[in-house]
Coordinates of C-alpha atoms and ligand atoms in Angstrom, one line a residue:
M31 CA 0.0 0.0 0.0
G32 CA 1.3 3.5 -0.8
K33 CA 1.9 6.1 1.8
A34 CA -1.3 8.0 1.2
A35 CA -3.4 4.9 1.1
W36 CA -2.3 3.5 4.4
I37 CA -2.7 6.9 6.1
G38 CA -6.2 7.0 4.6
T39 CA -7.0 3.6 6.0
M40 CA -5.9 4.7 9.5
A41 CA -8.1 7.8 9.2
M42 CA -11.1 5.7 8.2
L43 CA -10.5 3.4 11.1
A44 CA -10.4 6.4 13.4
T45 CA -13.6 7.9 12.2
T46 CA -15.6 4.7 12.3
H47 CA -14.5 4.1 15.9
V48 CA -17.5 4.1 18.2
A49 CA -16.9 6.5 21.1
A50 CA -17.0 4.7 24.4
A51 CA -16.7 6.7 27.6
P52 CA -13.0 7.1 28.2
P53 CA -11.6 5.4 31.3
A54 CA -11.4 7.3 34.6
M55 CA -8.1 9.0 35.4
P56 CA -6.1 6.8 37.8
V57 CA -4.7 8.5 41.0
N58 CA -1.1 9.6 41.1
P59 CA 0.5 7.1 43.5
T60 CA 3.2 9.7 44.5
A61 CA 0.7 12.4 45.4
G62 CA 1.3 12.3 49.1
T63 CA 5.1 12.0 49.0
A64 CA 7.8 14.7 49.4
D65 CA 8.8 14.1 45.8
W66 CA 5.3 14.4 44.4
W67 CA 6.4 16.9 41.8
K68 CA 8.7 14.5 40.0
L69 CA 6.0 12.4 38.5
S70 CA 3.5 15.1 38.3
V71 CA 2.0 17.2 35.5
I72 CA 2.0 20.9 36.2
Y73 CA -0.5 23.1 34.3
E74 CA -0.1 26.8 33.8
I75 CA -3.2 28.9 34.1
Y76 CA -3.4 32.5 33.0
P77 CA -6.3 33.5 35.2
R78 CA -7.6 36.3 32.9
S79 CA -8.2 33.8 30.2
F80 CA -9.3 30.5 31.8
A81 CA -12.9 30.9 33.0
D82 CA -14.9 34.0 33.8
S83 CA -17.4 33.2 36.6
N84 CA -19.0 36.6 37.0
N85 CA -19.3 37.4 33.2
D86 CA -17.3 40.6 33.2
G87 CA -15.0 39.5 30.3
I88 CA -12.1 38.7 32.6
G89 CA -11.3 35.2 33.9
D90 CA -11.2 34.9 37.7
I91 CA -10.3 32.6 40.6
K92 CA -13.9 31.3 41.1
G93 CA -13.8 30.4 37.4
I94 CA -10.7 28.2 38.0
T95 CA -12.3 26.6 41.1
G96 CA -15.4 25.8 39.0
R97 CA -13.2 23.9 36.5
L98 CA -11.2 21.8 39.1
G99 CA -13.2 18.7 38.0
Y100 CA -11.8 19.1 34.5
L101 CA -8.2 19.5 35.7
A102 CA -8.5 16.4 38.0
D103 CA -10.0 14.4 35.1
L104 CA -7.1 15.5 32.9
G105 CA -4.6 14.3 35.5
V106 CA -3.2 17.7 36.5
D107 CA -1.4 17.4 39.8
A108 CA -0.6 21.1 40.3
V109 CA -1.7 24.4 38.8
W110 CA 0.7 27.2 38.5
M111 CA -1.5 30.3 38.4
T112 CA 0.2 33.5 37.0
P113 CA -0.2 36.6 39.1
M114 CA -3.6 37.5 40.6
F115 CA -2.3 40.0 43.1
P116 CA -3.5 43.6 43.1
S117 CA -2.0 45.4 40.1
P118 CA -2.6 48.3 37.7
Q119 CA -2.3 45.5 35.0
A120 CA 0.3 47.4 33.0
D121 CA 1.8 43.9 32.4
F122 CA -1.4 42.0 33.2
G123 CA -0.4 41.2 36.8
Y124 CA 3.4 41.0 36.5
D125 CA 3.3 44.5 38.1
V126 CA 2.4 43.7 41.6
A127 CA 1.1 46.4 43.9
D128 CA 0.7 44.2 47.0
Y129 CA 2.1 40.7 47.4
D130 CA -0.3 39.7 50.2
A131 CA -3.7 40.3 48.5
V132 CA -5.8 39.6 45.5
D133 CA -6.9 41.9 42.7
R134 CA -10.6 42.5 42.9
Q135 CA -11.0 41.7 39.2
F136 CA -9.8 38.1 40.0
G137 CA -11.6 37.7 43.4
T138 CA -10.5 37.7 47.0
V139 CA -8.1 36.0 49.3
A140 CA -11.1 33.9 50.5
D141 CA -11.5 32.7 46.9
V142 CA -7.9 31.5 46.8
D143 CA -8.4 29.7 50.1
T144 CA -11.4 28.0 48.6
L145 CA -9.4 27.1 45.5
I146 CA -6.7 25.6 47.7
A147 CA -9.2 23.6 49.8
R148 CA -11.3 22.3 46.9
G149 CA -8.1 21.6 45.0
K150 CA -6.8 19.5 47.9
A151 CA -10.0 17.5 47.8
Q152 CA -9.5 16.8 44.1
G153 CA -5.8 16.2 44.2
V154 CA -4.8 19.5 42.5
K155 CA -2.2 21.6 44.3
L156 CA -1.8 25.3 43.8
I157 CA 1.5 27.0 42.9
L158 CA 1.7 30.8 42.7
D159 CA 3.8 33.1 40.6
F160 CA 6.3 35.1 42.6
V161 CA 7.4 38.3 40.8
I162 CA 10.8 38.8 42.5
N163 CA 12.6 41.1 40.2
H164 CA 10.3 44.1 40.4
S165 CA 7.1 45.5 41.9
S166 CA 4.6 47.8 40.4
D167 CA 5.3 51.5 40.6
K168 CA 2.0 51.7 42.5
H169 CA 3.3 49.4 45.3
D170 CA 3.4 51.3 48.6
W171 CA 7.2 50.5 48.8
F172 CA 7.8 52.4 45.5
K173 CA 5.5 55.3 46.4
Q174 CA 7.5 55.8 49.5
S175 CA 10.8 55.2 47.7
R176 CA 10.2 57.9 45.2
A177 CA 8.8 60.4 47.7
S178 CA 12.3 61.7 48.8
R179 CA 15.9 60.7 48.7
D180 CA 16.0 60.0 52.5
N181 CA 12.8 58.0 52.7
S182 CA 13.4 54.7 54.6
Y183 CA 12.2 52.8 51.5
R184 CA 14.6 54.7 49.1
D185 CA 17.0 51.7 48.9
F186 CA 14.2 49.2 48.2
Y187 CA 14.8 50.2 44.5
I188 CA 17.8 51.1 42.4
W189 CA 18.3 54.9 42.2
R190 CA 21.2 56.6 40.6
D191 CA 22.2 60.2 39.6
P192 CA 22.2 61.2 36.0
K193 CA 25.5 61.4 34.1
P194 CA 26.8 65.0 34.1
D195 CA 25.1 65.6 30.8
G196 CA 21.7 64.5 32.3
S197 CA 21.6 61.2 30.5
P198 CA 20.9 57.8 32.2
P199 CA 23.6 56.3 34.4
N200 CA 24.6 53.6 31.9
N201 CA 23.6 52.2 28.5
W202 CA 21.3 49.4 29.7
T203 CA 18.1 49.0 27.7
S204 CA 14.8 47.5 28.9
L205 CA 13.7 44.2 27.5
F206 CA 10.4 45.9 26.8
G207 CA 11.8 48.8 24.8
G208 CA 13.7 52.0 25.5
P209 CA 16.3 52.8 28.1
A210 CA 16.2 50.7 31.4
W211 CA 16.2 54.0 33.4
E212 CA 13.4 56.4 34.1
K213 CA 14.1 59.9 35.4
D214 CA 11.9 60.9 38.4
A215 CA 11.4 64.6 38.3
K216 CA 10.7 64.9 42.1
T217 CA 14.1 63.8 43.3
G218 CA 16.1 64.2 40.1
Q219 CA 17.5 60.7 40.0
Y220 CA 16.8 57.8 37.7
Y221 CA 15.4 54.4 38.8
Y222 CA 16.2 51.2 37.1
H223 CA 13.6 48.9 35.4
F224 CA 14.5 45.8 33.4
F225 CA 10.9 45.6 32.1
Y226 CA 8.3 48.4 31.8
P227 CA 8.9 51.7 33.6
Q228 CA 5.8 50.7 35.7
Q229 CA 8.0 47.8 37.0
P230 CA 10.8 49.2 39.0
D231 CA 13.5 46.7 39.9
L232 CA 13.7 45.8 43.6
N233 CA 17.2 46.2 45.2
W234 CA 18.0 42.7 46.4
R235 CA 21.3 44.0 47.8
N236 CA 19.2 45.6 50.6
P237 CA 18.6 42.9 53.3
K238 CA 15.3 44.6 54.1
V239 CA 14.1 43.8 50.6
E240 CA 15.0 40.2 51.0
K241 CA 13.2 40.0 54.4
A242 CA 10.1 41.7 53.0
M243 CA 10.0 39.4 50.0
F244 CA 10.7 36.2 52.0
D245 CA 7.8 37.2 54.3
A246 CA 5.5 37.6 51.3
A247 CA 6.5 34.1 50.1
E248 CA 5.7 32.7 53.5
W249 CA 2.3 34.5 53.7
W250 CA 0.9 32.3 51.0
L251 CA 2.7 29.1 52.0
K252 CA 0.9 29.4 55.3
R253 CA -2.4 29.4 53.4
G254 CA -1.5 26.1 51.8
V255 CA 0.1 27.0 48.4
Y256 CA 2.6 24.4 47.3
G257 CA 5.4 26.8 46.1
Y258 CA 6.3 29.3 43.5
R259 CA 7.3 29.8 39.9
L260 CA 9.9 32.5 40.2
D261 CA 9.4 35.2 37.6
A262 CA 12.4 36.4 35.6
V263 CA 14.8 34.9 38.2
G264 CA 17.9 35.7 36.1
T265 CA 17.3 39.4 36.4
M266 CA 17.3 39.7 40.2
F267 CA 20.7 41.3 40.5
E268 CA 22.7 43.8 38.5
R269 CA 26.5 44.2 38.6
A270 CA 27.2 46.6 41.5
D271 CA 29.4 49.0 39.4
L272 CA 26.6 49.2 36.7
K273 CA 29.2 48.6 33.9
D274 CA 27.9 49.3 30.4
N275 CA 26.7 46.3 28.4
P276 CA 28.6 45.5 25.2
V277 CA 26.6 46.7 22.1
A278 CA 25.7 43.9 19.6
S279 CA 24.8 44.2 16.0
G280 CA 21.2 45.1 14.8
T281 CA 18.4 46.8 16.6
D282 CA 15.8 45.5 19.1
P283 CA 12.1 45.4 18.1
Y284 CA 11.7 48.9 19.6
G285 CA 14.5 50.5 17.5
L286 CA 17.4 50.7 19.9
P287 CA 20.8 48.9 19.3
Q288 CA 20.9 45.4 20.5
Q289 CA 23.1 44.7 23.5
Q290 CA 24.5 41.7 25.3
R291 CA 22.9 41.8 28.7
L292 CA 26.1 40.7 30.4
Y293 CA 26.0 42.9 33.5
N294 CA 22.3 43.0 34.3
T295 CA 21.3 39.3 34.0
E296 CA 22.6 36.0 35.4
Q297 CA 24.7 37.6 38.1
P298 CA 26.4 35.3 40.7
E299 CA 24.6 36.9 43.7
I300 CA 21.4 35.2 42.5
H301 CA 22.5 31.8 43.8
P302 CA 23.2 32.5 47.5
T303 CA 19.9 34.4 47.6
L304 CA 18.0 31.4 46.2
Q305 CA 19.7 29.1 48.7
R306 CA 18.5 31.3 51.5
L307 CA 14.9 31.4 50.1
R308 CA 15.0 27.6 49.9
Q309 CA 16.4 27.0 53.3
Q310 CA 14.7 29.8 55.3
V311 CA 11.3 29.6 53.7
I312 CA 10.4 26.8 51.3
D313 CA 12.0 23.9 53.1
R314 CA 10.2 24.7 56.3
Y315 CA 7.0 23.6 54.6
P316 CA 7.0 19.9 53.5
G317 CA 6.8 19.2 49.8
R318 CA 7.0 22.8 48.7
V319 CA 8.7 23.6 45.4
L320 CA 10.4 26.3 43.5
I321 CA 10.1 26.4 39.7
G322 CA 12.3 28.9 37.8
E323 CA 11.6 31.0 34.8
T324 CA 15.1 30.3 33.6
Y325 CA 15.8 31.4 30.1
V326 CA 19.3 30.2 29.8
A327 CA 20.8 29.0 26.5
T328 CA 22.7 25.9 27.7
A329 CA 22.4 23.1 30.2
P330 CA 25.5 24.1 32.2
E331 CA 23.9 27.5 32.8
L332 CA 20.7 25.7 33.8
T333 CA 22.6 23.5 36.2
R334 CA 23.6 26.4 38.3
F335 CA 20.0 27.0 39.2
Y336 CA 19.6 23.6 40.8
G337 CA 22.4 24.7 43.2
A338 CA 25.6 22.8 43.7
H339 CA 23.9 20.6 46.4
N340 CA 20.4 20.7 44.8
D341 CA 19.7 23.5 47.3
E342 CA 18.2 26.1 45.0
L343 CA 15.4 25.5 42.5
Q344 CA 13.9 22.0 42.2
M345 CA 12.5 22.8 38.8
P346 CA 14.4 25.3 36.7
M347 CA 12.5 25.1 33.4
F348 CA 14.7 24.3 30.4
L349 CA 13.1 27.0 28.4
S350 CA 15.7 27.1 25.7
L351 CA 13.9 24.0 24.3
I352 CA 11.3 26.6 23.1
G353 CA 13.8 28.1 20.7
T354 CA 15.2 24.7 19.6
P355 CA 14.2 23.7 16.1
L356 CA 11.8 20.7 16.4
T357 CA 14.0 18.2 14.7
A358 CA 15.5 15.0 16.1
S359 CA 19.1 16.2 15.6
A360 CA 18.5 19.5 17.4
L361 CA 16.4 18.1 20.2
R362 CA 18.5 15.1 21.1
P363 CA 21.7 16.8 22.4
R364 CA 19.7 19.3 24.3
I365 CA 17.5 16.8 26.1
D366 CA 20.6 14.7 26.7
A367 CA 22.4 17.6 28.3
V368 CA 19.6 18.2 30.7
E369 CA 19.2 14.5 31.4
T370 CA 22.9 14.3 32.4
N371 CA 23.2 17.6 34.2
P372 CA 26.1 17.4 36.7
A373 CA 23.9 18.5 39.6
G374 CA 21.7 15.5 39.0
G375 CA 18.8 17.9 39.0
W376 CA 15.4 16.8 37.9
P377 CA 14.5 17.8 34.3
T378 CA 11.6 20.2 33.8
F379 CA 10.3 20.8 30.3
A380 CA 7.8 23.3 28.8
L381 CA 7.2 24.1 25.2
S382 CA 4.6 26.9 25.6
N383 CA 3.7 29.6 28.0
H384 CA 1.9 33.0 28.1
D385 CA 5.0 34.8 26.6
Q386 CA 5.5 32.5 23.5
P387 CA 3.4 31.8 20.5
R388 CA 1.6 28.5 21.1
A389 CA 3.7 25.5 20.2
A390 CA 1.2 23.9 17.8
S391 CA 1.4 27.0 15.6
R392 CA 5.0 28.0 16.3
Y393 CA 6.6 25.1 14.6
A394 CA 6.4 24.8 10.8
R395 CA 4.3 21.9 9.6
P396 CA 5.1 19.9 6.5
A397 CA 2.4 19.8 3.9
G398 CA -0.2 17.1 4.4
T399 CA -0.1 17.3 8.2
S400 CA -2.3 19.4 10.5
S401 CA -1.7 21.5 13.6
D402 CA -3.3 18.6 15.5
D403 CA -0.6 16.3 14.3
M404 CA 2.0 18.8 15.6
A405 CA 0.1 19.2 18.9
K406 CA 0.2 15.4 19.4
M407 CA 4.0 15.3 18.8
I408 CA 4.4 18.0 21.4
G409 CA 2.2 16.3 23.9
T410 CA 3.9 13.0 23.4
L411 CA 7.3 14.5 23.8
L412 CA 6.5 16.3 27.0
L413 CA 4.6 13.4 28.6
T414 CA 7.1 10.6 27.9
L415 CA 10.4 12.3 28.6
R416 CA 11.9 11.8 32.0
G417 CA 11.0 14.9 33.9
T418 CA 8.2 17.2 34.9
P419 CA 6.2 18.7 32.0
I420 CA 4.6 22.1 32.5
L421 CA 1.6 22.4 30.2
Y422 CA 0.1 25.7 29.2
Y423 CA -3.7 25.8 29.4
G424 CA -5.3 24.8 26.1
E425 CA -2.1 23.1 24.9
E426 CA -3.9 19.8 25.6
L427 CA -6.5 20.8 23.0
G428 CA -3.9 21.8 20.4
M429 CA -5.0 25.5 20.8
V430 CA -3.2 27.7 18.2
N431 CA -2.2 31.4 18.3
N432 CA -4.8 34.0 17.4
D433 CA -2.7 37.1 16.8
P434 CA -4.3 40.5 16.5
K435 CA -4.7 41.7 12.9
R436 CA -4.7 45.4 13.7
V437 CA -2.5 47.4 16.1
E438 CA -5.7 49.1 17.5
D439 CA -6.8 45.7 18.9
V440 CA -3.6 44.9 20.7
Q441 CA -3.8 44.7 24.5
D442 CA -0.2 43.9 25.4
I443 CA 1.8 47.1 25.6
I444 CA 4.9 45.6 23.9
G445 CA 2.7 44.7 20.9
R446 CA 1.7 48.3 20.6
K447 CA 5.3 49.6 21.0
G448 CA 6.8 47.0 18.7
W449 CA 4.1 46.6 16.0
P450 CA 4.5 45.0 13.5
K451 CA 7.9 43.5 14.3
E452 CA 6.7 42.6 17.8
K453 CA 2.9 41.9 17.9
G454 CA 2.9 41.2 21.6
R455 CA 1.6 38.2 23.5
D456 CA -2.2 38.5 23.0
G457 CA -2.2 35.6 20.5
E458 CA -1.3 33.0 23.0
R459 CA -3.5 34.4 25.8
T460 CA -7.0 34.0 24.2
P461 CA -9.8 32.4 26.2
M462 CA -9.8 28.7 27.0
Q463 CA -12.0 26.8 24.7
W464 CA -14.5 24.8 26.7
D465 CA -17.3 24.1 24.3
A466 CA -19.1 25.3 21.1
S467 CA -21.4 27.7 22.9
T468 CA -21.0 31.6 22.9
N469 CA -17.5 32.6 23.8
A470 CA -16.4 29.0 23.9
G471 CA -18.1 28.6 27.3
F472 CA -15.5 31.0 28.8
N473 CA -18.3 33.0 30.3
A474 CA -22.0 33.8 29.9
G475 CA -21.7 36.1 26.9
A476 CA -19.9 39.3 27.9
K477 CA -17.1 40.4 25.5
P478 CA -14.0 38.5 26.6
W479 CA -10.9 40.7 27.1
L480 CA -9.4 39.0 24.1
P481 CA -11.3 37.4 21.2
V482 CA -11.9 33.7 21.3
A483 CA -9.9 31.9 18.5
P484 CA -12.2 31.1 15.5
D485 CA -11.6 27.3 15.7
Y486 CA -13.4 27.0 19.0
T487 CA -16.5 25.4 17.5
T488 CA -14.6 22.2 16.9
R489 CA -11.5 22.7 19.1
N490 CA -12.9 22.6 22.6
V491 CA -13.0 20.4 25.7
A492 CA -16.5 19.0 25.1
A493 CA -15.8 17.9 21.5
E494 CA -12.3 16.6 22.2
R495 CA -13.4 14.7 25.3
A496 CA -15.9 12.8 23.2
D497 CA -13.4 12.0 20.4
P498 CA -10.9 9.2 21.1
D499 CA -8.6 10.5 18.4
S500 CA -8.4 14.1 19.7
V501 CA -5.4 15.8 21.0
L502 CA -7.1 15.9 24.4
S503 CA -7.6 12.1 24.4
L504 CA -3.9 11.6 23.6
Y505 CA -2.9 13.8 26.5
R506 CA -5.3 12.0 28.9
S507 CA -4.1 8.6 27.9
L508 CA -0.5 9.5 28.3
I509 CA -1.0 11.2 31.6
A510 CA -2.9 8.0 32.8
E511 CA 0.1 6.0 31.6
R512 CA 2.5 8.1 33.6
R513 CA 0.5 7.3 36.7
T514 CA 0.3 3.6 36.1
N515 CA 3.3 2.4 34.1
P516 CA 6.5 2.2 36.1
A517 CA 8.6 2.5 32.9
L518 CA 7.5 6.2 32.8
A519 CA 8.9 6.6 36.4
G520 CA 12.1 5.0 35.5
D521 CA 15.3 5.6 33.5
M522 CA 15.5 7.0 30.0
A523 CA 17.9 6.1 27.2
M524 CA 18.1 7.6 23.7
V525 CA 18.3 5.0 21.1
D526 CA 19.3 5.1 17.4
R527 CA 21.2 8.3 18.1
G528 CA 22.3 8.9 14.6
N529 CA 18.7 9.1 13.2
A530 CA 18.1 12.5 11.7
Q531 CA 14.3 12.0 11.3
I532 CA 13.1 10.1 14.3
L533 CA 13.7 11.0 18.0
A534 CA 13.6 7.6 19.7
Y535 CA 14.0 6.7 23.4
V536 CA 13.3 3.9 25.7
R537 CA 12.0 4.4 29.3
T538 CA 12.6 1.5 31.6
G539 CA 11.3 0.7 35.1
G540 CA 9.6 -2.0 37.2
G541 CA 10.4 -4.6 34.6
K542 CA 8.7 -2.7 31.8
R543 CA 10.1 -1.0 28.7
L544 CA 8.4 1.7 26.7
L545 CA 9.6 2.9 23.4
T546 CA 8.7 6.4 22.1
L547 CA 9.2 7.2 18.4
L548 CA 8.6 10.7 17.1
N549 CA 9.2 11.4 13.4
F550 CA 9.8 15.1 13.3
S551 CA 10.7 15.1 9.6
D552 CA 8.5 15.9 6.7
T553 CA 9.0 12.5 5.0
A554 CA 7.7 9.1 5.8
T555 CA 10.2 6.7 7.3
V556 CA 10.6 3.4 9.1
M557 CA 12.2 2.2 12.3
P558 CA 13.3 -1.4 12.3
L559 CA 12.9 -2.8 15.9
A560 CA 16.5 -4.1 15.6
R561 CA 17.7 -0.5 15.8
V562 CA 16.1 0.2 19.1
G563 CA 17.2 -2.8 21.0
G564 CA 15.2 -5.5 19.2
G565 CA 12.6 -7.6 20.8
R566 CA 8.9 -7.6 20.1
T567 CA 6.3 -4.9 20.5
G568 CA 3.5 -5.3 23.0
R569 CA 0.6 -2.9 23.7
I570 CA 0.5 0.3 21.7
V571 CA -0.1 3.0 24.3
T572 CA -0.8 5.7 21.6
Q573 CA 0.0 6.4 18.0
N574 CA -0.7 8.9 15.3
R575 CA 0.1 8.4 11.7
A576 CA 2.1 5.3 12.5
R577 CA 1.7 1.5 12.5
I578 CA 3.6 -1.7 13.2
D579 CA 4.5 -3.8 10.1
G580 CA 6.2 -7.0 11.3
A581 CA 9.6 -6.1 12.8
T582 CA 9.3 -2.5 11.6
I583 CA 7.4 0.6 12.7
R584 CA 6.3 2.8 9.8
L585 CA 5.8 6.5 10.5
A586 CA 4.3 9.2 8.2
P587 CA 5.5 12.8 8.6
L588 CA 4.8 13.8 12.2
G589 CA 4.0 10.2 12.9
L590 CA 4.4 9.0 16.4
M591 CA 4.1 5.9 18.5
V592 CA 4.5 4.9 22.1
V593 CA 4.6 1.2 22.5
E594 CA 5.6 -1.4 25.0
L595 CA 8.7 -3.5 24.2
L596 CA 8.5 -7.1 25.4
Ligands
NOJ683 C1 8.2 37.0 32.6 C2 6.7 36.8 32.6 O1 6.4 35.5 32.2 C3 6.2 37.9 31.6 O2 4.8 37.7 31.2 C4 6.4 39.2 32.2 O3 6.1 40.2 31.3 C5 7.9 39.4 32.6 N1 8.4 38.2 33.3 C6 8.0 40.5 33.6 O4 7.5 40.2 34.8
CA684 CA1 -14.6 37.7 35.8

């Protein structure tokens, strides 16, 4: 049979399949242990966009609580909720005006308590976002700090005199456009901001800042949150002498010369501070974890964030995977490097988040395949590697980006500043697609803060839950497998390492072996079992565009298979 014909046969088999109710999600056997996070699935929720309980167009905490049943059924062990603290929303919550409270548009502290309690009953833990590098300029600390040069909060932030000609203290630029310094007329000094001017950097060299921030972390731990994702952890410190950064070639999306951010990112002082956070705060509460937003290029840099004695972050995300071309040859050495990191740290993988175009649309697709095929490749990779996957809401549906078409529609400030080179992050933040009703079931009909993506009538939880071949069903079945098959709790070995088309690896544990094959290429190919350790195949856990043919597995472009080896 030719390639097209056998794929056609598989598609027919798929559509004639009679939908039976999918099996219930098994419990995670490690849920009550200190190491619960290792075999867990963590799920990122952007609260503005998940579920809007009071129909004001903005998602909220009660909306999340109302959807805990869905999360438990999907097999989510912990939710990382992005910031819901009081905020002027210049950066949609990443500008925090009070670390110990909740913004009214998202709900109340009591709503978070309820989310924690109901989550506990359903086996879903809550992890918050801790914005450590900066606060909002409307935080009381900053209001005091800018009031006068001798205010007791002055040193909570980084203030410097202008150069003699009145220009900023050095050449550092903001990641979000323009100089990283803002002159404050009242006191005649500049303050430093790595992100927007509404996000002044905290001065972590001041022990009072450390104390205040550690207290804030503890405030929520006492309420039962399971830890934090540390925002922009690499930007916490700046070199004390504020040395100019080397200028690089080209311009940034906002028109200023590019620079190598050598002296205001990844400074050594970060690490002892993280060790103290771990020891003095996190480790005093059993099972609590720190995840890092660690945008480093290489595994050795990532290794530093585990700490020399695994005494910093348990889960620094290997985010440079996001920028890695999705090919077997590019992925293999990167995954290997994390797998074998000298700290022995536990790998943590994510391929999407609220700052990056959604993975299913970010990666180019060969002709003849769909974004669902790509979404299944991504899900299979994340859920079968050794490590903790961090899924982004809607990734399990194969949600795609829905970028604004006109600058007038853009909500994210960087999209307005950088248009059209930088369109901002609205496209990956559109409402969760629950069903085919108005606004995809996000709310009861009020205009959502961002438009629902047009594919919601077919790409939604209700439709995909009923379809055994959907992206969602693939995610559910692999998460169930993680909870029941000891191979997915065991070792991992890359096999057929020279293969430029297929990423292939075997997970081994509890006397079981599980083979994953992912054909990232745009041509059909075969994998003889002899090349992956021989033996016979057993149960097929999942497949898409792939089939077993005697002692060979045939894979179409973006074909995948997860199968037991006997
Ligand atoms: C990283 C967050 O993920 C992003 O959304 C935010 O804009 C910056 N940090 C600044 O807090
Ligand atoms: Ca709301």
